[in-house]
mmCIF file of C-alpha atoms in Angstrom:
data_model
loop_
_atom_site.group_PDB
_atom_site.id
_atom_site.type_symbol
_atom_site.label_atom_id
_atom_site.label_comp_id
_atom_site.label_asym_id
_atom_site.label_seq_id
_atom_site.Cartn_x
_atom_site.Cartn_y
_atom_site.Cartn_z
ATOM 1 C CA MET A 23 -33.021 -13.014 -27.656
ATOM 2 C CA ARG A 24 -34.227 -16.414 -28.820
ATOM 3 C CA SER A 25 -32.519 -19.697 -29.485
ATOM 4 C CA THR A 26 -31.265 -20.347 -33.022
ATOM 5 C CA PRO A 27 -32.415 -23.506 -34.829
ATOM 6 C CA ILE A 28 -29.645 -25.937 -35.787
ATOM 7 C CA TRP A 29 -29.951 -25.240 -39.494
ATOM 8 C CA ARG A 30 -29.666 -21.496 -38.952
ATOM 9 C CA ALA A 31 -26.684 -21.930 -36.659
ATOM 10 C CA MET A 32 -24.946 -23.876 -39.438
ATOM 11 C CA VAL A 33 -25.668 -21.111 -41.941
ATOM 12 C CA VAL A 34 -24.446 -18.440 -39.515
ATOM 13 C CA SER A 35 -21.248 -20.384 -38.820
ATOM 14 C CA ALA A 36 -20.577 -20.739 -42.530
ATOM 15 C CA ALA A 37 -21.220 -17.042 -43.088
ATOM 16 C CA MET A 38 -18.880 -16.145 -40.255
ATOM 17 C CA ALA A 39 -16.151 -18.240 -41.811
ATOM 18 C CA LEU A 40 -16.662 -16.472 -45.135
ATOM 19 C CA TRP A 41 -16.462 -13.069 -43.426
ATOM 20 C CA LEU A 42 -13.232 -13.836 -41.689
ATOM 21 C CA GLY A 43 -11.723 -15.330 -44.808
ATOM 22 C CA GLY A 44 -12.807 -12.319 -46.851
ATOM 23 C CA CYS A 45 -11.337 -9.768 -44.506
ATOM 24 C CA GLY A 46 -8.119 -11.601 -43.717
ATOM 25 C CA GLU A 47 -6.133 -9.766 -46.374
ATOM 26 C CA GLY A 48 -5.081 -6.453 -44.919
ATOM 27 C CA GLY A 49 -5.695 -7.828 -41.402
ATOM 28 C CA GLY A 50 -6.484 -5.418 -38.621
ATOM 29 C CA GLY A 51 -6.383 -6.072 -34.899
ATOM 30 C CA ALA A 52 -8.139 -4.266 -32.097
ATOM 31 C CA GLY A 53 -6.992 -0.935 -30.846
ATOM 32 C CA THR A 54 -7.823 2.737 -30.569
ATOM 33 C CA THR A 55 -7.379 4.507 -33.866
ATOM 34 C CA SER A 56 -6.840 8.174 -34.464
ATOM 35 C CA GLY A 57 -9.091 8.496 -37.480
ATOM 36 C CA GLY A 58 -8.142 9.267 -41.034
ATOM 37 C CA GLY A 59 -9.404 7.879 -44.309
ATOM 38 C CA SER A 60 -11.719 9.119 -46.980
ATOM 39 C CA GLY A 61 -15.243 8.199 -45.896
ATOM 40 C CA ALA A 62 -15.822 5.299 -48.294
ATOM 41 C CA ARG A 63 -14.158 2.071 -47.198
ATOM 42 C CA GLY A 64 -11.488 0.890 -49.591
ATOM 43 C CA GLN A 65 -10.545 -2.738 -50.180
ATOM 44 C CA ASP A 66 -7.024 -2.065 -48.933
ATOM 45 C CA ARG A 67 -7.966 -1.369 -45.327
ATOM 46 C CA PRO A 68 -9.791 -3.328 -42.624
ATOM 47 C CA LEU A 69 -13.265 -2.600 -41.380
ATOM 48 C CA ARG A 70 -13.396 0.070 -38.675
ATOM 49 C CA VAL A 71 -16.129 0.327 -36.072
ATOM 50 C CA ALA A 72 -16.515 2.764 -33.196
ATOM 51 C CA PHE A 73 -17.648 2.152 -29.641
ATOM 52 C CA VAL A 74 -18.707 5.487 -28.117
ATOM 53 C CA THR A 75 -19.423 5.795 -24.380
ATOM 54 C CA ASN A 76 -21.228 8.563 -22.500
ATOM 55 C CA GLN A 77 -18.252 9.554 -20.290
ATOM 56 C CA VAL A 78 -14.997 8.325 -18.785
ATOM 57 C CA ALA A 79 -15.508 5.695 -16.040
ATOM 58 C CA ASP A 80 -14.164 2.351 -14.845
ATOM 59 C CA PHE A 81 -17.407 0.824 -16.115
ATOM 60 C CA TRP A 82 -16.390 1.766 -19.635
ATOM 61 C CA ASN A 83 -12.879 0.368 -19.228
ATOM 62 C CA ILE A 84 -14.523 -3.025 -18.758
ATOM 63 C CA ALA A 85 -16.655 -2.475 -21.867
ATOM 64 C CA GLU A 86 -13.539 -1.500 -23.798
ATOM 65 C CA ALA A 87 -11.946 -4.842 -22.922
ATOM 66 C CA GLY A 88 -14.965 -6.653 -24.386
ATOM 67 C CA ALA A 89 -14.947 -4.512 -27.528
ATOM 68 C CA LYS A 90 -11.253 -5.180 -28.137
ATOM 69 C CA ASP A 91 -11.641 -8.922 -27.581
ATOM 70 C CA ALA A 92 -14.439 -8.992 -30.148
ATOM 71 C CA ALA A 93 -12.371 -6.937 -32.583
ATOM 72 C CA ARG A 94 -9.570 -9.500 -32.407
ATOM 73 C CA GLU A 95 -11.993 -12.384 -32.837
ATOM 74 C CA PHE A 96 -13.831 -10.872 -35.807
ATOM 75 C CA GLU A 97 -10.728 -9.335 -37.373
ATOM 76 C CA LEU A 98 -11.534 -5.652 -37.571
ATOM 77 C CA THR A 99 -10.436 -2.455 -35.876
ATOM 78 C CA VAL A 100 -12.366 -0.835 -33.025
ATOM 79 C CA ASP A 101 -12.068 2.828 -32.106
ATOM 80 C CA VAL A 102 -13.171 3.314 -28.482
ATOM 81 C CA ARG A 103 -14.124 6.893 -27.692
ATOM 82 C CA MET A 104 -14.876 8.129 -24.150
ATOM 83 C CA PRO A 105 -16.033 11.767 -23.963
ATOM 84 C CA ALA A 106 -13.945 13.810 -21.567
ATOM 85 C CA GLU A 107 -17.152 15.707 -20.760
ATOM 86 C CA ALA A 108 -20.466 13.895 -20.398
ATOM 87 C CA THR A 109 -22.366 16.177 -22.767
ATOM 88 C CA GLY A 110 -24.291 15.913 -25.994
ATOM 89 C CA VAL A 111 -21.998 18.539 -27.507
ATOM 90 C CA GLU A 112 -18.934 16.384 -26.875
ATOM 91 C CA GLN A 113 -20.655 13.272 -28.258
ATOM 92 C CA GLN A 114 -21.672 15.208 -31.355
ATOM 93 C CA ARG A 115 -18.070 16.259 -31.924
ATOM 94 C CA ILE A 116 -16.938 12.645 -31.605
ATOM 95 C CA VAL A 117 -19.610 11.267 -33.957
ATOM 96 C CA GLU A 118 -18.945 13.921 -36.597
ATOM 97 C CA ASP A 119 -15.212 13.238 -36.375
ATOM 98 C CA LEU A 120 -15.821 9.512 -36.801
ATOM 99 C CA LEU A 121 -18.033 10.037 -39.843
ATOM 100 C CA THR A 122 -15.471 12.342 -41.427
ATOM 101 C CA SER A 123 -12.715 9.807 -40.792
ATOM 102 C CA GLY A 124 -14.569 7.109 -42.728
ATOM 103 C CA ILE A 125 -15.802 4.910 -39.887
ATOM 104 C CA ASP A 126 -17.910 1.968 -41.088
ATOM 105 C CA ALA A 127 -20.269 1.535 -38.117
ATOM 106 C CA ILE A 128 -20.973 3.065 -34.706
ATOM 107 C CA ALA A 129 -22.245 1.773 -31.354
ATOM 108 C CA ILE A 130 -23.117 4.631 -28.989
ATOM 109 C CA SER A 131 -24.540 5.211 -25.515
ATOM 110 C CA PRO A 132 -26.453 8.488 -25.999
ATOM 111 C CA VAL A 133 -26.212 11.130 -23.294
ATOM 112 C CA ASP A 134 -29.541 12.745 -24.233
ATOM 113 C CA ALA A 135 -31.365 10.648 -26.830
ATOM 114 C CA GLU A 136 -34.298 12.986 -27.421
ATOM 115 C CA ASN A 137 -32.131 16.029 -28.088
ATOM 116 C CA GLN A 138 -29.634 13.959 -30.102
ATOM 117 C CA ARG A 139 -32.253 12.530 -32.449
ATOM 118 C CA ASP A 140 -31.092 14.505 -35.500
ATOM 119 C CA LEU A 141 -27.452 13.592 -34.895
ATOM 120 C CA LEU A 142 -28.224 9.895 -34.471
ATOM 121 C CA ASN A 143 -30.490 9.771 -37.519
ATOM 122 C CA ARG A 144 -27.871 11.564 -39.595
ATOM 123 C CA ALA A 145 -25.265 9.018 -38.506
ATOM 124 C CA ALA A 146 -27.670 6.135 -39.167
ATOM 125 C CA SER A 147 -28.211 7.385 -42.726
ATOM 126 C CA ARG A 148 -24.490 6.981 -43.422
ATOM 127 C CA VAL A 149 -23.312 3.986 -41.381
ATOM 128 C CA SER A 150 -24.712 1.058 -39.404
ATOM 129 C CA LEU A 151 -25.710 2.522 -36.034
ATOM 130 C CA ILE A 152 -26.693 0.717 -32.833
ATOM 131 C CA THR A 153 -27.084 1.875 -29.247
ATOM 132 C CA HIS A 154 -25.730 0.222 -26.104
ATOM 133 C CA ASP A 155 -26.197 0.809 -22.350
ATOM 134 C CA SER A 156 -28.785 3.551 -22.959
ATOM 135 C CA ASP A 157 -31.235 3.412 -25.849
ATOM 136 C CA ALA A 158 -32.590 5.947 -28.341
ATOM 137 C CA PRO A 159 -35.819 4.190 -29.358
ATOM 138 C CA ASN A 160 -37.230 7.119 -31.361
ATOM 139 C CA THR A 161 -34.343 7.143 -33.829
ATOM 140 C CA ASP A 162 -33.221 5.103 -36.818
ATOM 141 C CA ARG A 163 -30.770 3.022 -34.799
ATOM 142 C CA LEU A 164 -30.816 -0.645 -35.826
ATOM 143 C CA ALA A 165 -30.754 -2.286 -32.385
ATOM 144 C CA TYR A 166 -30.167 -1.695 -28.679
ATOM 145 C CA ILE A 167 -27.725 -3.805 -26.646
ATOM 146 C CA GLY A 168 -28.191 -3.530 -22.903
ATOM 147 C CA MET A 169 -30.456 -4.450 -20.031
ATOM 148 C CA ASP A 170 -33.981 -3.676 -18.886
ATOM 149 C CA ASN A 171 -33.183 -0.665 -16.723
ATOM 150 C CA TYR A 172 -36.627 -0.541 -15.151
ATOM 151 C CA GLN A 173 -36.291 -4.140 -13.965
ATOM 152 C CA ALA A 174 -32.749 -3.440 -12.742
ATOM 153 C CA GLY A 175 -34.029 -0.454 -10.788
ATOM 154 C CA ARG A 176 -36.626 -2.648 -9.108
ATOM 155 C CA MET A 177 -33.853 -5.099 -8.194
ATOM 156 C CA CYS A 178 -32.017 -2.202 -6.560
ATOM 157 C CA GLY A 179 -35.217 -1.403 -4.656
ATOM 158 C CA GLU A 180 -35.267 -4.992 -3.401
ATOM 159 C CA LEU A 181 -31.812 -4.431 -1.924
ATOM 160 C CA VAL A 182 -33.105 -1.336 -0.115
ATOM 161 C CA LYS A 183 -35.900 -3.444 1.357
ATOM 162 C CA ARG A 184 -33.321 -5.960 2.614
ATOM 163 C CA ALA A 185 -31.351 -3.144 4.218
ATOM 164 C CA LEU A 186 -34.402 -1.448 5.733
ATOM 165 C CA PRO A 187 -37.128 -4.055 6.244
ATOM 166 C CA ASP A 188 -39.067 -1.682 8.511
ATOM 167 C CA GLY A 189 -38.807 1.238 6.103
ATOM 168 C CA GLY A 190 -37.008 4.556 6.300
ATOM 169 C CA LYS A 191 -35.834 7.632 4.425
ATOM 170 C CA VAL A 192 -33.851 7.070 1.236
ATOM 171 C CA MET A 193 -31.793 9.369 -1.013
ATOM 172 C CA LEU A 194 -31.085 8.544 -4.670
ATOM 173 C CA PHE A 195 -27.908 9.629 -6.475
ATOM 174 C CA ILE A 196 -27.436 9.474 -10.243
ATOM 175 C CA GLY A 197 -25.405 11.146 -12.972
ATOM 176 C CA ARG A 198 -28.128 12.650 -15.112
ATOM 177 C CA LEU A 199 -31.761 12.027 -15.955
ATOM 178 C CA GLU A 200 -31.667 12.973 -19.638
ATOM 179 C CA GLN A 201 -30.527 9.450 -20.504
ATOM 180 C CA ASP A 202 -33.081 6.776 -21.323
ATOM 181 C CA ASN A 203 -31.493 4.280 -18.916
ATOM 182 C CA SER A 204 -31.379 6.759 -16.011
ATOM 183 C CA LYS A 205 -35.090 7.537 -16.142
ATOM 184 C CA TYR A 206 -36.132 3.898 -16.062
ATOM 185 C CA ARG A 207 -33.555 2.879 -13.465
ATOM 186 C CA ARG A 208 -34.658 5.582 -11.027
ATOM 187 C CA GLN A 209 -38.333 4.832 -11.571
ATOM 188 C CA GLY A 210 -37.786 1.130 -10.960
ATOM 189 C CA VAL A 211 -36.320 1.848 -7.511
ATOM 190 C CA ILE A 212 -39.222 4.132 -6.616
ATOM 191 C CA ASP A 213 -41.936 1.754 -7.834
ATOM 192 C CA GLU A 214 -40.404 -1.176 -5.947
ATOM 193 C CA LEU A 215 -40.180 0.776 -2.683
ATOM 194 C CA LEU A 216 -43.778 1.936 -3.031
ATOM 195 C CA ASP A 217 -44.952 -1.603 -3.936
ATOM 196 C CA ARG A 218 -46.475 -0.399 -7.168
ATOM 197 C CA PRO A 219 -47.336 -2.723 -10.060
ATOM 198 C CA TYR A 220 -44.988 -2.832 -13.047
ATOM 199 C CA ASP A 221 -45.558 0.207 -15.273
ATOM 200 C CA ARG A 222 -42.805 1.443 -17.568
ATOM 201 C CA THR A 223 -44.824 4.513 -18.555
ATOM 202 C CA ARG A 224 -44.871 6.033 -15.059
ATOM 203 C CA PHE A 225 -42.390 8.808 -14.233
ATOM 204 C CA ASP A 226 -42.491 10.588 -10.883
ATOM 205 C CA PRO A 227 -41.414 14.238 -10.618
ATOM 206 C CA VAL A 228 -37.744 14.677 -9.823
ATOM 207 C CA ASP A 229 -38.084 17.412 -7.195
ATOM 208 C CA GLY A 230 -39.606 16.838 -3.786
ATOM 209 C CA GLU A 231 -40.326 13.872 -1.571
ATOM 210 C CA ILE A 232 -42.088 10.750 -2.779
ATOM 211 C CA ARG A 233 -43.882 9.005 0.092
ATOM 212 C CA GLY A 234 -45.075 5.454 0.462
ATOM 213 C CA ASP A 235 -46.408 3.469 3.398
ATOM 214 C CA LYS A 236 -42.931 2.521 4.649
ATOM 215 C CA TYR A 237 -40.366 4.358 2.555
ATOM 216 C CA VAL A 238 -39.769 8.016 1.769
ATOM 217 C CA ILE A 239 -37.618 8.959 -1.230
ATOM 218 C CA LEU A 240 -36.258 12.296 -0.075
ATOM 219 C CA ASP A 241 -34.802 13.439 -3.384
ATOM 220 C CA THR A 242 -32.827 12.462 -6.469
ATOM 221 C CA ARG A 243 -29.443 14.223 -6.593
ATOM 222 C CA THR A 244 -27.776 14.525 -10.033
ATOM 223 C CA ASP A 245 -24.150 15.352 -10.795
ATOM 224 C CA GLN A 246 -23.917 15.384 -14.619
ATOM 225 C CA GLY A 247 -21.134 12.820 -14.631
ATOM 226 C CA ASP A 248 -18.854 14.718 -12.246
ATOM 227 C CA ALA A 249 -17.461 12.394 -9.559
ATOM 228 C CA ASN A 250 -16.466 15.329 -7.342
ATOM 229 C CA LYS A 251 -19.989 16.707 -7.530
ATOM 230 C CA ALA A 252 -21.301 13.228 -6.698
ATOM 231 C CA LYS A 253 -19.282 13.235 -3.473
ATOM 232 C CA ASP A 254 -20.470 16.772 -2.648
ATOM 233 C CA ASN A 255 -24.066 15.626 -3.147
ATOM 234 C CA ALA A 256 -23.537 12.718 -0.766
ATOM 235 C CA GLU A 257 -21.946 14.925 1.879
ATOM 236 C CA ASP A 258 -24.787 17.451 1.614
ATOM 237 C CA ALA A 259 -27.415 14.732 1.967
ATOM 238 C CA ILE A 260 -25.802 13.347 5.134
ATOM 239 C CA SER A 261 -25.586 16.833 6.631
ATOM 240 C CA ALA A 262 -29.092 17.929 5.649
ATOM 241 C CA HIS A 263 -30.915 14.777 6.749
ATOM 242 C CA PRO A 264 -29.862 13.445 10.179
ATOM 243 C CA ASP A 265 -32.535 10.752 9.866
ATOM 244 C CA LEU A 266 -31.325 9.515 6.482
ATOM 245 C CA ALA A 267 -31.463 5.716 6.521
ATOM 246 C CA ALA A 268 -30.112 4.663 3.129
ATOM 247 C CA MET A 269 -28.167 6.015 0.164
ATOM 248 C CA VAL A 270 -28.622 4.497 -3.301
ATOM 249 C CA GLY A 271 -25.982 5.225 -5.954
ATOM 250 C CA LEU A 272 -27.304 4.499 -9.448
ATOM 251 C CA PHE A 273 -24.252 5.192 -11.638
ATOM 252 C CA GLU A 274 -20.976 3.302 -11.294
ATOM 253 C CA TYR A 275 -19.102 6.114 -9.523
ATOM 254 C CA ASN A 276 -22.002 7.094 -7.202
ATOM 255 C CA PRO A 277 -21.633 4.280 -4.626
ATOM 256 C CA PRO A 278 -17.892 4.991 -4.105
ATOM 257 C CA ALA A 279 -18.715 8.693 -3.716
ATOM 258 C CA CYS A 280 -21.347 7.830 -1.094
ATOM 259 C CA TYR A 281 -18.915 5.442 0.606
ATOM 260 C CA GLN A 282 -16.273 8.172 0.918
ATOM 261 C CA ALA A 283 -18.816 10.656 2.290
ATOM 262 C CA LEU A 284 -20.103 8.123 4.814
ATOM 263 C CA GLN A 285 -16.574 7.235 5.857
ATOM 264 C CA GLN A 286 -15.679 10.886 6.476
ATOM 265 C CA ALA A 287 -18.899 11.401 8.443
ATOM 266 C CA GLY A 288 -18.281 8.290 10.567
ATOM 267 C CA LYS A 289 -21.575 6.769 9.409
ATOM 268 C CA LEU A 290 -20.441 3.685 7.483
ATOM 269 C CA GLY A 291 -22.822 0.891 8.401
ATOM 270 C CA GLU A 292 -25.172 3.281 10.186
ATOM 271 C CA ILE A 293 -26.595 4.713 6.978
ATOM 272 C CA LYS A 294 -27.122 1.773 4.625
ATOM 273 C CA LEU A 295 -25.389 1.852 1.246
ATOM 274 C CA ILE A 296 -26.871 0.248 -1.861
ATOM 275 C CA GLY A 297 -24.959 0.310 -5.110
ATOM 276 C CA PHE A 298 -25.168 -0.073 -8.838
ATOM 277 C CA ASP A 299 -22.469 -1.461 -11.151
ATOM 278 C CA GLU A 300 -19.167 -3.027 -10.233
ATOM 279 C CA ASN A 301 -16.672 -0.432 -9.039
ATOM 280 C CA SER A 302 -13.948 -2.091 -6.955
ATOM 281 C CA VAL A 303 -14.734 0.186 -3.990
ATOM 282 C CA THR A 304 -18.340 -1.020 -4.082
ATOM 283 C CA LEU A 305 -17.370 -4.682 -4.342
ATOM 284 C CA GLN A 306 -14.875 -4.406 -1.475
ATOM 285 C CA ALA A 307 -17.510 -2.645 0.646
ATOM 286 C CA ILE A 308 -19.857 -5.581 0.038
ATOM 287 C CA LYS A 309 -17.127 -7.994 1.153
ATOM 288 C CA ASP A 310 -16.542 -5.871 4.264
ATOM 289 C CA GLY A 311 -20.234 -5.751 5.145
ATOM 290 C CA LEU A 312 -20.431 -1.989 4.532
ATOM 291 C CA CYS A 313 -22.591 -2.130 1.410
ATOM 292 C CA ILE A 314 -25.750 -4.248 1.259
ATOM 293 C CA GLY A 315 -25.266 -5.124 -2.395
ATOM 294 C CA THR A 316 -25.139 -3.852 -5.930
ATOM 295 C CA VAL A 317 -27.000 -4.482 -9.172
ATOM 296 C CA VAL A 318 -24.540 -5.042 -11.973
ATOM 297 C CA GLN A 319 -24.774 -4.826 -15.702
ATOM 298 C CA ASP A 320 -22.319 -6.640 -17.954
ATOM 299 C CA PRO A 321 -20.262 -3.909 -19.622
ATOM 300 C CA TYR A 322 -17.841 -6.488 -21.015
ATOM 301 C CA GLU A 323 -20.719 -8.029 -22.985
ATOM 302 C CA TYR A 324 -21.923 -4.573 -24.051
ATOM 303 C CA GLY A 325 -18.574 -4.014 -25.708
ATOM 304 C CA TYR A 326 -18.204 -7.532 -27.069
ATOM 305 C CA LYS A 327 -21.705 -7.871 -28.505
ATOM 306 C CA SER A 328 -21.743 -4.360 -29.941
ATOM 307 C CA VAL A 329 -18.661 -5.110 -32.012
ATOM 308 C CA LYS A 330 -19.926 -8.603 -32.901
ATOM 309 C CA VAL A 331 -23.255 -7.277 -34.196
ATOM 310 C CA LEU A 332 -21.629 -4.461 -36.159
ATOM 311 C CA ALA A 333 -19.130 -6.889 -37.689
ATOM 312 C CA GLY A 334 -21.964 -9.146 -38.777
ATOM 313 C CA LEU A 335 -23.996 -6.324 -40.296
ATOM 314 C CA LEU A 336 -20.997 -4.996 -42.203
ATOM 315 C CA ARG A 337 -20.335 -8.439 -43.621
ATOM 316 C CA GLY A 338 -23.841 -8.950 -44.919
ATOM 317 C CA MET A 339 -25.671 -10.710 -42.120
ATOM 318 C CA THR A 340 -29.160 -9.752 -40.993
ATOM 319 C CA LEU A 341 -30.208 -8.880 -37.461
ATOM 320 C CA GLU A 342 -32.147 -12.157 -37.343
ATOM 321 C CA ASP A 343 -28.977 -14.064 -38.274
ATOM 322 C CA LEU A 344 -27.316 -12.346 -35.331
ATOM 323 C CA ASP A 345 -30.063 -13.417 -32.887
ATOM 324 C CA VAL A 346 -31.530 -9.911 -32.646
ATOM 325 C CA ASP A 347 -35.294 -10.440 -32.456
ATOM 326 C CA ALA A 348 -38.129 -8.287 -33.766
ATOM 327 C CA SER A 349 -38.000 -5.988 -30.726
ATOM 328 C CA ARG A 350 -34.450 -4.975 -31.752
ATOM 329 C CA PHE A 351 -33.421 -5.381 -28.107
ATOM 330 C CA VAL A 352 -30.477 -7.599 -27.181
ATOM 331 C CA ASN A 353 -31.141 -8.199 -23.500
ATOM 332 C CA ILE A 354 -28.105 -8.714 -21.268
ATOM 333 C CA PRO A 355 -29.798 -9.247 -17.880
ATOM 334 C CA ALA A 356 -28.732 -7.450 -14.724
ATOM 335 C CA ARG A 357 -27.497 -9.412 -11.695
ATOM 336 C CA MET A 358 -27.744 -8.778 -7.973
ATOM 337 C CA ILE A 359 -24.391 -9.036 -6.175
ATOM 338 C CA THR A 360 -24.315 -9.507 -2.395
ATOM 339 C CA VAL A 361 -21.870 -10.944 0.118
ATOM 340 C CA GLU A 362 -22.982 -14.459 -0.905
ATOM 341 C CA ASN A 363 -21.684 -14.208 -4.494
ATOM 342 C CA VAL A 364 -19.322 -11.224 -4.595
ATOM 343 C CA ASP A 365 -16.112 -13.307 -4.545
ATOM 344 C CA GLU A 366 -17.183 -15.462 -7.484
ATOM 345 C CA TYR A 367 -18.386 -12.450 -9.450
ATOM 346 C CA TRP A 368 -15.239 -10.404 -8.790
ATOM 347 C CA ALA A 369 -12.954 -13.274 -9.779
ATOM 348 C CA ASP A 370 -14.780 -13.648 -13.102
ATOM 349 C CA LEU A 371 -14.592 -9.900 -13.705
ATOM 350 C CA LYS A 372 -10.840 -9.871 -13.087
ATOM 351 C CA ALA A 373 -10.361 -12.816 -15.440
ATOM 352 C CA LYS A 374 -12.185 -10.989 -18.236
ATOM 353 C CA THR A 375 -10.451 -7.654 -17.798
ATOM 354 C CA GLY A 376 -7.014 -8.753 -16.614
ATOM 355 C CA ARG A 377 -7.126 -6.504 -13.558
#
C-alpha cells in the first residue's frame, strides 16, 4: 500500500460520507445472515457482503470480529461462513448458496485456488470478489488482502535458527499444500534454514528429506485441516525420530497439536517448538518458555479490511481510492512474537476480540 495525498484523502472522506448517508435508510448492522433474497439488490434492503474462510478455527474467529466491526462502521451486513469441512467442494456449496441468495460481494480464502479457478471466475462475473489470507492470482479476483507468506515463512525459519543455532533435524506440520499461502510459507522456512537467496519461484518436493549444511528438514506432514490428525502426525514424528530437534507448526492449530504431543511424550522443552499464528495455547507456551516464538498474521485486519474494501467498491469507489495499488495486493505484514513482546501482543489481541 502507499500513502494517500491530502487531496485524495479529502475526496475519499467525502465519498465515504456520501456512502453512509446513502445507505442509512434501511440500516443494517453486522451479523451472520441465513441468506434469502432474489439475486439483484433492491433499494429496500442493505448491502450484504460475505466473508468466507477455508475452515473452522480460532484464527477465523478473530477475523470474524474484524469483519463485524467493519460492517457496523460501514453500515452493511456481513455473512461470515466457515466451512465445516476444509474442502473445495464445501466452499463451492457455500459460494453457490451465497450467489443464489443475492449476496452483493464476496471475500474468500480459497482452499485450492488452481482447481477452484472456474468457481472463482464465475463468482467474479456476478459480484465483486476479493481474496484474503490465501490468494488466487490466476483468477478474476479484484484484490488480495493478506501477507507475504514467503517472507513470513522465512521469519519462522529465523525462529528455528534461534532455537537451534548449531543446527539439527526439523519436522514441518501444515494443514494442506494446495493453498497458495501454504506453499509459500513452507518454502520460506526451508529457504531460510538452507541459507538460500530469496526466490519465490522455488518449490522443493514435499516427500523426503531436504538437507542443508546445518539443518535437515525431515518431512512435511499434512492433515487437511483436521486437528486430530495434526496431533497424530506430531505423535508419529516424535516416535519415529528420536533425534528430532524441532517441530514447526505452520497453521494456527498445528503448534497446539505439537505442544500436546510433546507434553504427553515428556519432551516439552527438549524438542524445540516453533509456531505460527496466535492460538492461546501457543502464546501461553511462549510465556512459559516452552515455545521459542510464533509468526503471526493479523486476522482481525483481514476481516476488517476485506469488508471495508468491498463496501467501498459497492458504493462506487475505485481500488486506487481504497489504497489498493497496481499490484492488487493489500499487504498486512507478519510479526514475530517471542517472550519479549508476547504480553503486549496478547493484551492488544484480547482488546480487539473481547476475549
